[in-house]
PDB file of C-alpha atoms in Angstrom:
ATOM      1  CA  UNK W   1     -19.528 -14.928 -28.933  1.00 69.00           C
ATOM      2  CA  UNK W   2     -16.585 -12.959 -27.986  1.00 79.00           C
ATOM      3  CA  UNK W   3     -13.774 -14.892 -26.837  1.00 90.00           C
ATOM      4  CA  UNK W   4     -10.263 -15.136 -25.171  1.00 94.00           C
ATOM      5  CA  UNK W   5      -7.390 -17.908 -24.421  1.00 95.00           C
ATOM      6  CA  UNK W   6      -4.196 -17.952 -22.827  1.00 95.00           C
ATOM      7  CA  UNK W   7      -2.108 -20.667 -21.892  1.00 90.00           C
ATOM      8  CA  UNK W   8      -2.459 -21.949 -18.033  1.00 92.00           C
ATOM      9  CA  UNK W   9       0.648 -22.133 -16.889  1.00 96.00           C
ATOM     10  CA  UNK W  10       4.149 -20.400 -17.638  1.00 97.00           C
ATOM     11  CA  UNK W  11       7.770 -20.924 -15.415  1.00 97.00           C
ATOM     12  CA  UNK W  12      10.638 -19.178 -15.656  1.00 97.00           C
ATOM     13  CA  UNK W  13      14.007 -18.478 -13.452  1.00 97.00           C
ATOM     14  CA  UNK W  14      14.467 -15.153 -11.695  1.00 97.00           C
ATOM     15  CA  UNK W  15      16.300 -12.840 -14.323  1.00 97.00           C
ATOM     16  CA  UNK W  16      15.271 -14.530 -17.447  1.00 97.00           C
ATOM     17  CA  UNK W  17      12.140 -12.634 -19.780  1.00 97.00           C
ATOM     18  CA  UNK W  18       9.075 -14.214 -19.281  1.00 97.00           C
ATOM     19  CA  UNK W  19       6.284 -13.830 -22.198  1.00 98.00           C
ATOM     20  CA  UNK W  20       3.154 -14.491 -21.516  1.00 98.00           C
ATOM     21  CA  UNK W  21       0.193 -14.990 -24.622  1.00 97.00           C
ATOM     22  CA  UNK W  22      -3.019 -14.316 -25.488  1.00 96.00           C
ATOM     23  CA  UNK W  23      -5.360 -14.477 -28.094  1.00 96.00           C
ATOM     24  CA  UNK W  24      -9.045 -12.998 -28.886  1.00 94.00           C
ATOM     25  CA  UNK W  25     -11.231 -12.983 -31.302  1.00 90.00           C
ATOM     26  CA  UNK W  26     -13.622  -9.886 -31.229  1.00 84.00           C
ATOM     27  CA  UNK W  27     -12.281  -8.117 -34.333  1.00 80.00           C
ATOM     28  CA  UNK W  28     -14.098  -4.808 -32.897  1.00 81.00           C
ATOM     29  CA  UNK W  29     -11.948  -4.823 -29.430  1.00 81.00           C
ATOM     30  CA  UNK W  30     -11.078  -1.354 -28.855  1.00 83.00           C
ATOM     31  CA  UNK W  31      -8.592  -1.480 -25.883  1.00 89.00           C
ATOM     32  CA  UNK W  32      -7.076  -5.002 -24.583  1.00 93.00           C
ATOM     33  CA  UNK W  33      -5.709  -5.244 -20.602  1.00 94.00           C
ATOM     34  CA  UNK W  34      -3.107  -7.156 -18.760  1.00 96.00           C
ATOM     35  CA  UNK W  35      -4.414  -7.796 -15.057  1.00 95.00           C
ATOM     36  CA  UNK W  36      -2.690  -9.184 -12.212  1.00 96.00           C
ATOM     37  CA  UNK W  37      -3.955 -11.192  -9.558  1.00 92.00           C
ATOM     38  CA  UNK W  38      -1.510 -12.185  -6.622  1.00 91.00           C
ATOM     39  CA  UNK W  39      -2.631 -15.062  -4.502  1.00 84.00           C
ATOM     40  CA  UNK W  40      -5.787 -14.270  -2.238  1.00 78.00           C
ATOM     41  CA  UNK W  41      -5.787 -10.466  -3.950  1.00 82.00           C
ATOM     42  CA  UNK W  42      -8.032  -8.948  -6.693  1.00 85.00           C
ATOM     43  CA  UNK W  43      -7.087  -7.920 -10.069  1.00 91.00           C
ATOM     44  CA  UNK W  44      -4.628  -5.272 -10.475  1.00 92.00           C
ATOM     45  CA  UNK W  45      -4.676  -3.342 -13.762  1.00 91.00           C
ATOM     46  CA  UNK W  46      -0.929  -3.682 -15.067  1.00 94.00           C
ATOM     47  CA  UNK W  47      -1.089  -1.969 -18.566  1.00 94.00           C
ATOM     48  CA  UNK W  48      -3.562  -1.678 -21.264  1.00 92.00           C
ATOM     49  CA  UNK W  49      -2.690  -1.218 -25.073  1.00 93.00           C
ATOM     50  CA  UNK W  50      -5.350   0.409 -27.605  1.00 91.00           C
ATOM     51  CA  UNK W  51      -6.190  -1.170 -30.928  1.00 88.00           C
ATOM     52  CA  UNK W  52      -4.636   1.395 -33.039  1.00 89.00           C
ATOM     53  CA  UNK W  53      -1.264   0.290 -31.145  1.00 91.00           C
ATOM     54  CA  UNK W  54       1.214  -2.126 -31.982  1.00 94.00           C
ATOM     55  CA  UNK W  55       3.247  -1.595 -28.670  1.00 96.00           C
ATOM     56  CA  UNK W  56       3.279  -0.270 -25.728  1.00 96.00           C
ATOM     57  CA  UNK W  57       6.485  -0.220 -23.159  1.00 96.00           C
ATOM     58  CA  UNK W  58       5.895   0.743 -19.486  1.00 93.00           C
ATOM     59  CA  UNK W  59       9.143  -0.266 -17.020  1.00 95.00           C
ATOM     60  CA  UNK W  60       9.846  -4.112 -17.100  1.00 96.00           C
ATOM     61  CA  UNK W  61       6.526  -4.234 -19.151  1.00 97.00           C
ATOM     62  CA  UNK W  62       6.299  -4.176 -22.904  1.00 97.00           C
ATOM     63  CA  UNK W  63       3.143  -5.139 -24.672  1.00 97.00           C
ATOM     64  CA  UNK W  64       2.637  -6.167 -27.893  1.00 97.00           C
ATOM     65  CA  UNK W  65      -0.476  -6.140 -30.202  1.00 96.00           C
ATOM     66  CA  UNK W  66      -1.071  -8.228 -33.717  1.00 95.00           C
ATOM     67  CA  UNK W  67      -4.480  -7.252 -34.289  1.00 92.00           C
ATOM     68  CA  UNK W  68      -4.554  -8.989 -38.060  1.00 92.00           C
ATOM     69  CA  UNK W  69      -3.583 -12.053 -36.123  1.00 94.00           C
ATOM     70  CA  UNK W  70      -5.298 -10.852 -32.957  1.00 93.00           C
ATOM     71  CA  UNK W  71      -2.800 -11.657 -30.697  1.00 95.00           C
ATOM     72  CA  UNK W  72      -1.787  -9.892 -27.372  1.00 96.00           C
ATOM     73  CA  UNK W  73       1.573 -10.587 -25.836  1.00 97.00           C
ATOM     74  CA  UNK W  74       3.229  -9.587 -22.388  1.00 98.00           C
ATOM     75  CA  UNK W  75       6.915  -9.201 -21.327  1.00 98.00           C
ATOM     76  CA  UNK W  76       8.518  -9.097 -18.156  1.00 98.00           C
ATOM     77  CA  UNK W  77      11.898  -8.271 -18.557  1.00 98.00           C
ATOM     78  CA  UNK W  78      14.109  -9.018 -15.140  1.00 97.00           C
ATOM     79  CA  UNK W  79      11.586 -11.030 -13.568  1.00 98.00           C
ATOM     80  CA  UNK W  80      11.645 -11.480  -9.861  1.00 97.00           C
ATOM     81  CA  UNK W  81      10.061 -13.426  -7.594  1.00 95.00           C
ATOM     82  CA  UNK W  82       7.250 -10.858  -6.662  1.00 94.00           C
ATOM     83  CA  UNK W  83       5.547 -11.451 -10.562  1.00 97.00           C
ATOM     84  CA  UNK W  84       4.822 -14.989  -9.432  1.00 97.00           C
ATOM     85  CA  UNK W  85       0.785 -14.694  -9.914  1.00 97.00           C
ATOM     86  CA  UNK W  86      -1.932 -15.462 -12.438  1.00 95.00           C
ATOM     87  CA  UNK W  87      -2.126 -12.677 -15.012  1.00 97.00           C
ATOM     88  CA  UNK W  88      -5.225 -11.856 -17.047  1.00 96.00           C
ATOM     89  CA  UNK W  89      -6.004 -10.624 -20.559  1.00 96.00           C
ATOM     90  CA  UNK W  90      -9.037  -9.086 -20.995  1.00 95.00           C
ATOM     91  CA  UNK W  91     -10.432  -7.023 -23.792  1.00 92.00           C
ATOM     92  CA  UNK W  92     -13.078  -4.579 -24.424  1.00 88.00           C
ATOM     93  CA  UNK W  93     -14.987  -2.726 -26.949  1.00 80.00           C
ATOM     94  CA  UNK W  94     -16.972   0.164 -27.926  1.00 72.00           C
ATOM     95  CA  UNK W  95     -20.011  -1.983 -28.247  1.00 73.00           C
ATOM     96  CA  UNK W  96     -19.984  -3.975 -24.974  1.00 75.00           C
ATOM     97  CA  UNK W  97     -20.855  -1.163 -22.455  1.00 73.00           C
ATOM     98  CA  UNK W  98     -17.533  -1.128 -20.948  1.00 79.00           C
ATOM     99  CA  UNK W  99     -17.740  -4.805 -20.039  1.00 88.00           C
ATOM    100  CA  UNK W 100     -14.416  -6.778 -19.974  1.00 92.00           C
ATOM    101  CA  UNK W 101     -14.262 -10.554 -21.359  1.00 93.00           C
ATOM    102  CA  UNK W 102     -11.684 -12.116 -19.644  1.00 95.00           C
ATOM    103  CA  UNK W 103      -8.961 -14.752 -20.419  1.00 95.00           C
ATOM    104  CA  UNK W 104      -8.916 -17.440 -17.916  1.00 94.00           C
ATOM    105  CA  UNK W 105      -5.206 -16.767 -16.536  1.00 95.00           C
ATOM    106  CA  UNK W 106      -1.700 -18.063 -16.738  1.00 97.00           C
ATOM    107  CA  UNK W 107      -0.238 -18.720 -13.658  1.00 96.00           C
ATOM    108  CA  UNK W 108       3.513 -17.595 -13.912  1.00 97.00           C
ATOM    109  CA  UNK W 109       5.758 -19.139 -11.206  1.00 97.00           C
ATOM    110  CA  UNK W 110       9.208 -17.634 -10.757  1.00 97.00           C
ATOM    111  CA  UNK W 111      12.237 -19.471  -9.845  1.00 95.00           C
ATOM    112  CA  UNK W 112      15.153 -18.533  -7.605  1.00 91.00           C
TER     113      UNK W 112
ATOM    114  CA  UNK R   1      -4.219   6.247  -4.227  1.00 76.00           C
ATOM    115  CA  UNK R   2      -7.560   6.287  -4.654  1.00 80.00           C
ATOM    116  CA  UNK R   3      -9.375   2.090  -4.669  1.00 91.00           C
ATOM    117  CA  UNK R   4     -12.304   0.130  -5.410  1.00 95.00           C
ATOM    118  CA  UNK R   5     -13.002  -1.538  -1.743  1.00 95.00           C
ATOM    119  CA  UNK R   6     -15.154  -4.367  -0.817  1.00 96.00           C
ATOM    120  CA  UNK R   7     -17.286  -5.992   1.739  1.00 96.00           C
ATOM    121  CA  UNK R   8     -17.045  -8.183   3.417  1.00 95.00           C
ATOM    122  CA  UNK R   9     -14.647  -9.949   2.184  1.00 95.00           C
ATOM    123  CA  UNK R  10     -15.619 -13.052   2.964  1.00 96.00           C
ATOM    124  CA  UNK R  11     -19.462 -14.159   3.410  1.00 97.00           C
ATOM    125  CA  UNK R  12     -21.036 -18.126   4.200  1.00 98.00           C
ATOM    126  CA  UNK R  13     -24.453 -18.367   3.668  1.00 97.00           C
ATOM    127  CA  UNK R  14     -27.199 -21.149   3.593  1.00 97.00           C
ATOM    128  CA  UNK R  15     -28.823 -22.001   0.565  1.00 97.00           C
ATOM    129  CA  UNK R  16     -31.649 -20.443  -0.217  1.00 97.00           C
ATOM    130  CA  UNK R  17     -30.674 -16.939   2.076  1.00 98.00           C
ATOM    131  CA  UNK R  18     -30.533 -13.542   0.573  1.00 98.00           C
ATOM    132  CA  UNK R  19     -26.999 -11.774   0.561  1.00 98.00           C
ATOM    133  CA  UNK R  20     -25.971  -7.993  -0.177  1.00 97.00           C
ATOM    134  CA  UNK R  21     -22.414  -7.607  -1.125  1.00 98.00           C
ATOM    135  CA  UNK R  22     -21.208  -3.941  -0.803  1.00 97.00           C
ATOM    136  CA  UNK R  23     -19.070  -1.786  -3.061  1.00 97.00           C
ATOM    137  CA  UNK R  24     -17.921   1.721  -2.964  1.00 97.00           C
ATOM    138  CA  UNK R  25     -15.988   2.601  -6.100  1.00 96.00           C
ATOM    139  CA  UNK R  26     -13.969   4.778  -6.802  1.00 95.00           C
ATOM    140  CA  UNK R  27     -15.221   8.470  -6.365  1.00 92.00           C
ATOM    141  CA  UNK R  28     -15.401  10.764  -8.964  1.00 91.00           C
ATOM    142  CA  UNK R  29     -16.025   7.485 -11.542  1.00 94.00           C
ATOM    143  CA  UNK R  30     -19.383   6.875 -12.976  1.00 93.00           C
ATOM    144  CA  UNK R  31     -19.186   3.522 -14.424  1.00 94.00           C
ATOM    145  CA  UNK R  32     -20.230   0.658 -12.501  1.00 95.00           C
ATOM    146  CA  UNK R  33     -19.656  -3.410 -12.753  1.00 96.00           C
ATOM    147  CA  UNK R  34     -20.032  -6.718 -11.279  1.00 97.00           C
ATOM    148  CA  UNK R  35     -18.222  -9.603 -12.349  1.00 97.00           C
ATOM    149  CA  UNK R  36     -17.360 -13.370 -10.849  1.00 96.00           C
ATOM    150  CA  UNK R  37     -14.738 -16.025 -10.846  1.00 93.00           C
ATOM    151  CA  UNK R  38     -15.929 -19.540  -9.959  1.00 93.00           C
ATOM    152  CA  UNK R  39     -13.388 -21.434  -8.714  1.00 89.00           C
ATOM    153  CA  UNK R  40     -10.464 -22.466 -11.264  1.00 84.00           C
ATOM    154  CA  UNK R  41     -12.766 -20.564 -14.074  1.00 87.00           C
ATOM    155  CA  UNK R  42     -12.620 -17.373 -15.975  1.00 90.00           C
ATOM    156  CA  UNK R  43     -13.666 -14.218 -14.372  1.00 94.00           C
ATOM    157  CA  UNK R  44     -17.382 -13.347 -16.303  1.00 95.00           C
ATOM    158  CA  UNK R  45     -19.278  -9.978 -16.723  1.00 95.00           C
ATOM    159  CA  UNK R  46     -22.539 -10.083 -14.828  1.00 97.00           C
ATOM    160  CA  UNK R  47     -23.201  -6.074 -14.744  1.00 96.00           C
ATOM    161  CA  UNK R  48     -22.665  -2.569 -15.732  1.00 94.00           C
ATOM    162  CA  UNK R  49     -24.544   0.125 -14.071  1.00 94.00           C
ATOM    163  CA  UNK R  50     -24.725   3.873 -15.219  1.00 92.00           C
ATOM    164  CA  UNK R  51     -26.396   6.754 -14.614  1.00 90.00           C
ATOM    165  CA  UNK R  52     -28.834   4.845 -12.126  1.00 91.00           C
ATOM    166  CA  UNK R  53     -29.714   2.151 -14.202  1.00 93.00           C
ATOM    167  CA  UNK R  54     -28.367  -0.979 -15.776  1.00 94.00           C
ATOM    168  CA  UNK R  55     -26.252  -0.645 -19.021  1.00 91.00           C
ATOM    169  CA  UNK R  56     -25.641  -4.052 -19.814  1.00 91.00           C
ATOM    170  CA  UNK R  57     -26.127  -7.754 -18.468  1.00 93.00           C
ATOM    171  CA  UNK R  58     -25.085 -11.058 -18.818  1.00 94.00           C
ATOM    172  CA  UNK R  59     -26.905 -14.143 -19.412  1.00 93.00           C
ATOM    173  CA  UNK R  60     -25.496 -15.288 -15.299  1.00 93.00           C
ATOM    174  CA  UNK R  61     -27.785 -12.363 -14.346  1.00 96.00           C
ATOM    175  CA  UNK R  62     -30.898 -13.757 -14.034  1.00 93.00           C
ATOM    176  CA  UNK R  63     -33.981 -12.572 -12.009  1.00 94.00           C
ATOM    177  CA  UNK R  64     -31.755 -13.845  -8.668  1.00 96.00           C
ATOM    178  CA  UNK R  65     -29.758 -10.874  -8.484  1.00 97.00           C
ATOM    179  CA  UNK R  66     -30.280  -7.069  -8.484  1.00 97.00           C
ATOM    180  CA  UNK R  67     -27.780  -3.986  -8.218  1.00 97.00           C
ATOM    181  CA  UNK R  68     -28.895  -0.340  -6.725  1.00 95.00           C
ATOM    182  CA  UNK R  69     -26.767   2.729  -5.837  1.00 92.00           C
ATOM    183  CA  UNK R  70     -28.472   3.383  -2.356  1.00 87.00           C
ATOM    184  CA  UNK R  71     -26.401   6.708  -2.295  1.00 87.00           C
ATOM    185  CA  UNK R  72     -23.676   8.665  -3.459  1.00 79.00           C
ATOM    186  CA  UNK R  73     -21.230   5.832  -2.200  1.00 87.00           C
ATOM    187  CA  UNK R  74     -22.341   2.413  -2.096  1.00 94.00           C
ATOM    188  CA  UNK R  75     -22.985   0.030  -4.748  1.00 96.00           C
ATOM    189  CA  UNK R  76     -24.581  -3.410  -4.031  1.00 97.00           C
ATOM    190  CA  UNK R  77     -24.942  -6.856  -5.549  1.00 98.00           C
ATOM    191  CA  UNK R  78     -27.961  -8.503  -4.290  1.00 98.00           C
ATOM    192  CA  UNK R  79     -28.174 -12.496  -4.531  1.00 97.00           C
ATOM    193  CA  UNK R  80     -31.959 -13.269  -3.796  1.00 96.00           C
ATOM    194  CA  UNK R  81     -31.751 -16.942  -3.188  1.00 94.00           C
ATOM    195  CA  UNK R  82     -28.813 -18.141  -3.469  1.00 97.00           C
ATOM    196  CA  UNK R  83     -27.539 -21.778  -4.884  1.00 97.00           C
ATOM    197  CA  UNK R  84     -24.529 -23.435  -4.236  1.00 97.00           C
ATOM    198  CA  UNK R  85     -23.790 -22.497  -7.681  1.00 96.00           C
ATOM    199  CA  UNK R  86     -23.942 -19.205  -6.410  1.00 97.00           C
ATOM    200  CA  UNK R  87     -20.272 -19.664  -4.290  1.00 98.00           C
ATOM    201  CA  UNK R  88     -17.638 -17.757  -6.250  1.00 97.00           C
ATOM    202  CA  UNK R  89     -15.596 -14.447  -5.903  1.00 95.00           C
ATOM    203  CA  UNK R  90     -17.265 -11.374  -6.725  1.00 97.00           C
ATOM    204  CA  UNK R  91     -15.553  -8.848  -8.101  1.00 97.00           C
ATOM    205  CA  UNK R  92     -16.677  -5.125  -8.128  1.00 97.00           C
ATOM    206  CA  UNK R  93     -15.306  -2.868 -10.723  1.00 96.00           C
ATOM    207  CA  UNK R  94     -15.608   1.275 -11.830  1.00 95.00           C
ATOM    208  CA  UNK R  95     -14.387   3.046 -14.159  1.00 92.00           C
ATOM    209  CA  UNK R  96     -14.095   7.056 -15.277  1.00 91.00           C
ATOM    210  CA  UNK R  97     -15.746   6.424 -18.551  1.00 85.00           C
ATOM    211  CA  UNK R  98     -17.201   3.811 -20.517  1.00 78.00           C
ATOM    212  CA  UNK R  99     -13.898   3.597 -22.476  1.00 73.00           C
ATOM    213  CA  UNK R 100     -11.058   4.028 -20.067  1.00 80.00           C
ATOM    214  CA  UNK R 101      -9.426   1.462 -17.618  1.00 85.00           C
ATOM    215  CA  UNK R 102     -11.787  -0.263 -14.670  1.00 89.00           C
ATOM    216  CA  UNK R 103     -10.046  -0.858 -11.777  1.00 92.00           C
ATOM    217  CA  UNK R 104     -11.505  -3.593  -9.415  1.00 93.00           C
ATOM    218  CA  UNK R 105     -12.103  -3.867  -5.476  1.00 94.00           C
ATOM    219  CA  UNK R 106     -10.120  -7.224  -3.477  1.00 93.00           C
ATOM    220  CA  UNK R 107     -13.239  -9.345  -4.274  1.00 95.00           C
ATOM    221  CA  UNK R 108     -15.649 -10.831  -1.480  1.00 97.00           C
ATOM    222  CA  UNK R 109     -15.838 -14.758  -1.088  1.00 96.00           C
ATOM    223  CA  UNK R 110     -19.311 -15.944  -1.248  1.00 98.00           C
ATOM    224  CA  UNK R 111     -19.879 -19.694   0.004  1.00 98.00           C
ATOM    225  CA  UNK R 112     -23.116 -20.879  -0.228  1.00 98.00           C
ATOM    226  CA  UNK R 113     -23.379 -24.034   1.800  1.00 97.00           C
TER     227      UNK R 113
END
């Protein structure tokens, strides 16, 4: 079935670009998400990319999309304290009734 | 802004005891979902709801559980007997169309104990 990874666990310093990977392997995913969950909080839609896009740049947020290798990247440029939080990829397509598989989060921890 | 809310948002229950978690999406979207995240594990699809009826279901959503749109507000996740399996964060999700972004309520805590 459908599937998606990420690595667990990313740390950075406050300032620096963090980057934070994913990969998938539904070759018919139609639109692929970047979620944010704070500590405690739900999931916050950050930014989504569609499939027929190779980037997509919103703020500090840039996303990238390799669909022949089917790999999703984000980048925080500047990052603060405030991104610390587990961020999700999560794709979806046309075929799947709207449903969302999800990556199972990496935790990004920010340091002063 | 307009948001997906949730309760409550946290519920303890004894095994074996019926729970109704509530939803009320976002208004003028039609798409419906339910999903969970166990404890240190991935968040997983259980539901989509449309038009009334269910679109699409996971293997999780077995004969246990049961959605319905009571009215033009309120959409619920009912847990007939619930297993300590059962404990997790639900998630409640909507969406304008089948195609654009879902945006998802705080979550409520179910502990089945």
């Amino acid at each position: 079935g459908e599937d998606v990874e990420q690595s667990l666990f990313l740390s950075v310093r406050e300032g620096d670009s963090s980057v934070i990977n994913c990969t998938y392997t539904d070759s018919s995913s139609t639109y692929l998400y970047w979620y944010k969950q704070e500590p405690g909080a739900g999931l916050q839609l950050l930014t989504y990319i569609f499939s027929n896009m190779d980037m997509k740049q919103d703020q500090r947020l840039t996303v990238l999309l390799n669909k022949k290798d089917k790999h999703l990247s984000l980048r925080i440029a500047d990052t603060q304290t405030g991104d610390s939080a587990i961020y999700f990829c999560a794709e979806s397509s046309l075929n799947q009734g709207g449903k969302l598989i999800f990556g199972q989060g990496t935790e990004l921890s920010v340091k002063p | 802004e307009p948001e997906v809310t949730q309760t409550p948002s946290h519920q303890v229950t004894q095994m074996g005891q019926e729970v109704i978690l509530r939803c009320v999406p976002i208004s003028n979207h039609l798409y419906f979902y339910w999903y969970r995240q166990i404890l240190g594990q991935k968040v997983e699809f259980l539901v989509s709801f449309y038009n009334n009826e269910i679109s699409e279901k996971s293997e999780i959503f077995d004969d246990q559980f049961s959605v319905e749109r009571p009215d033009g507000s309120n959409f619920t996740l009912k847990i007939r007997s619930t297993k300590l399996e059962d404990s997790a964060m639900y998630f409640c999700a909507s969406s304008e169309a089948l195609e654009t972004e879902a945006f998802f309520g705080q979550g409520t805590r179910l502990t089945v104990v």
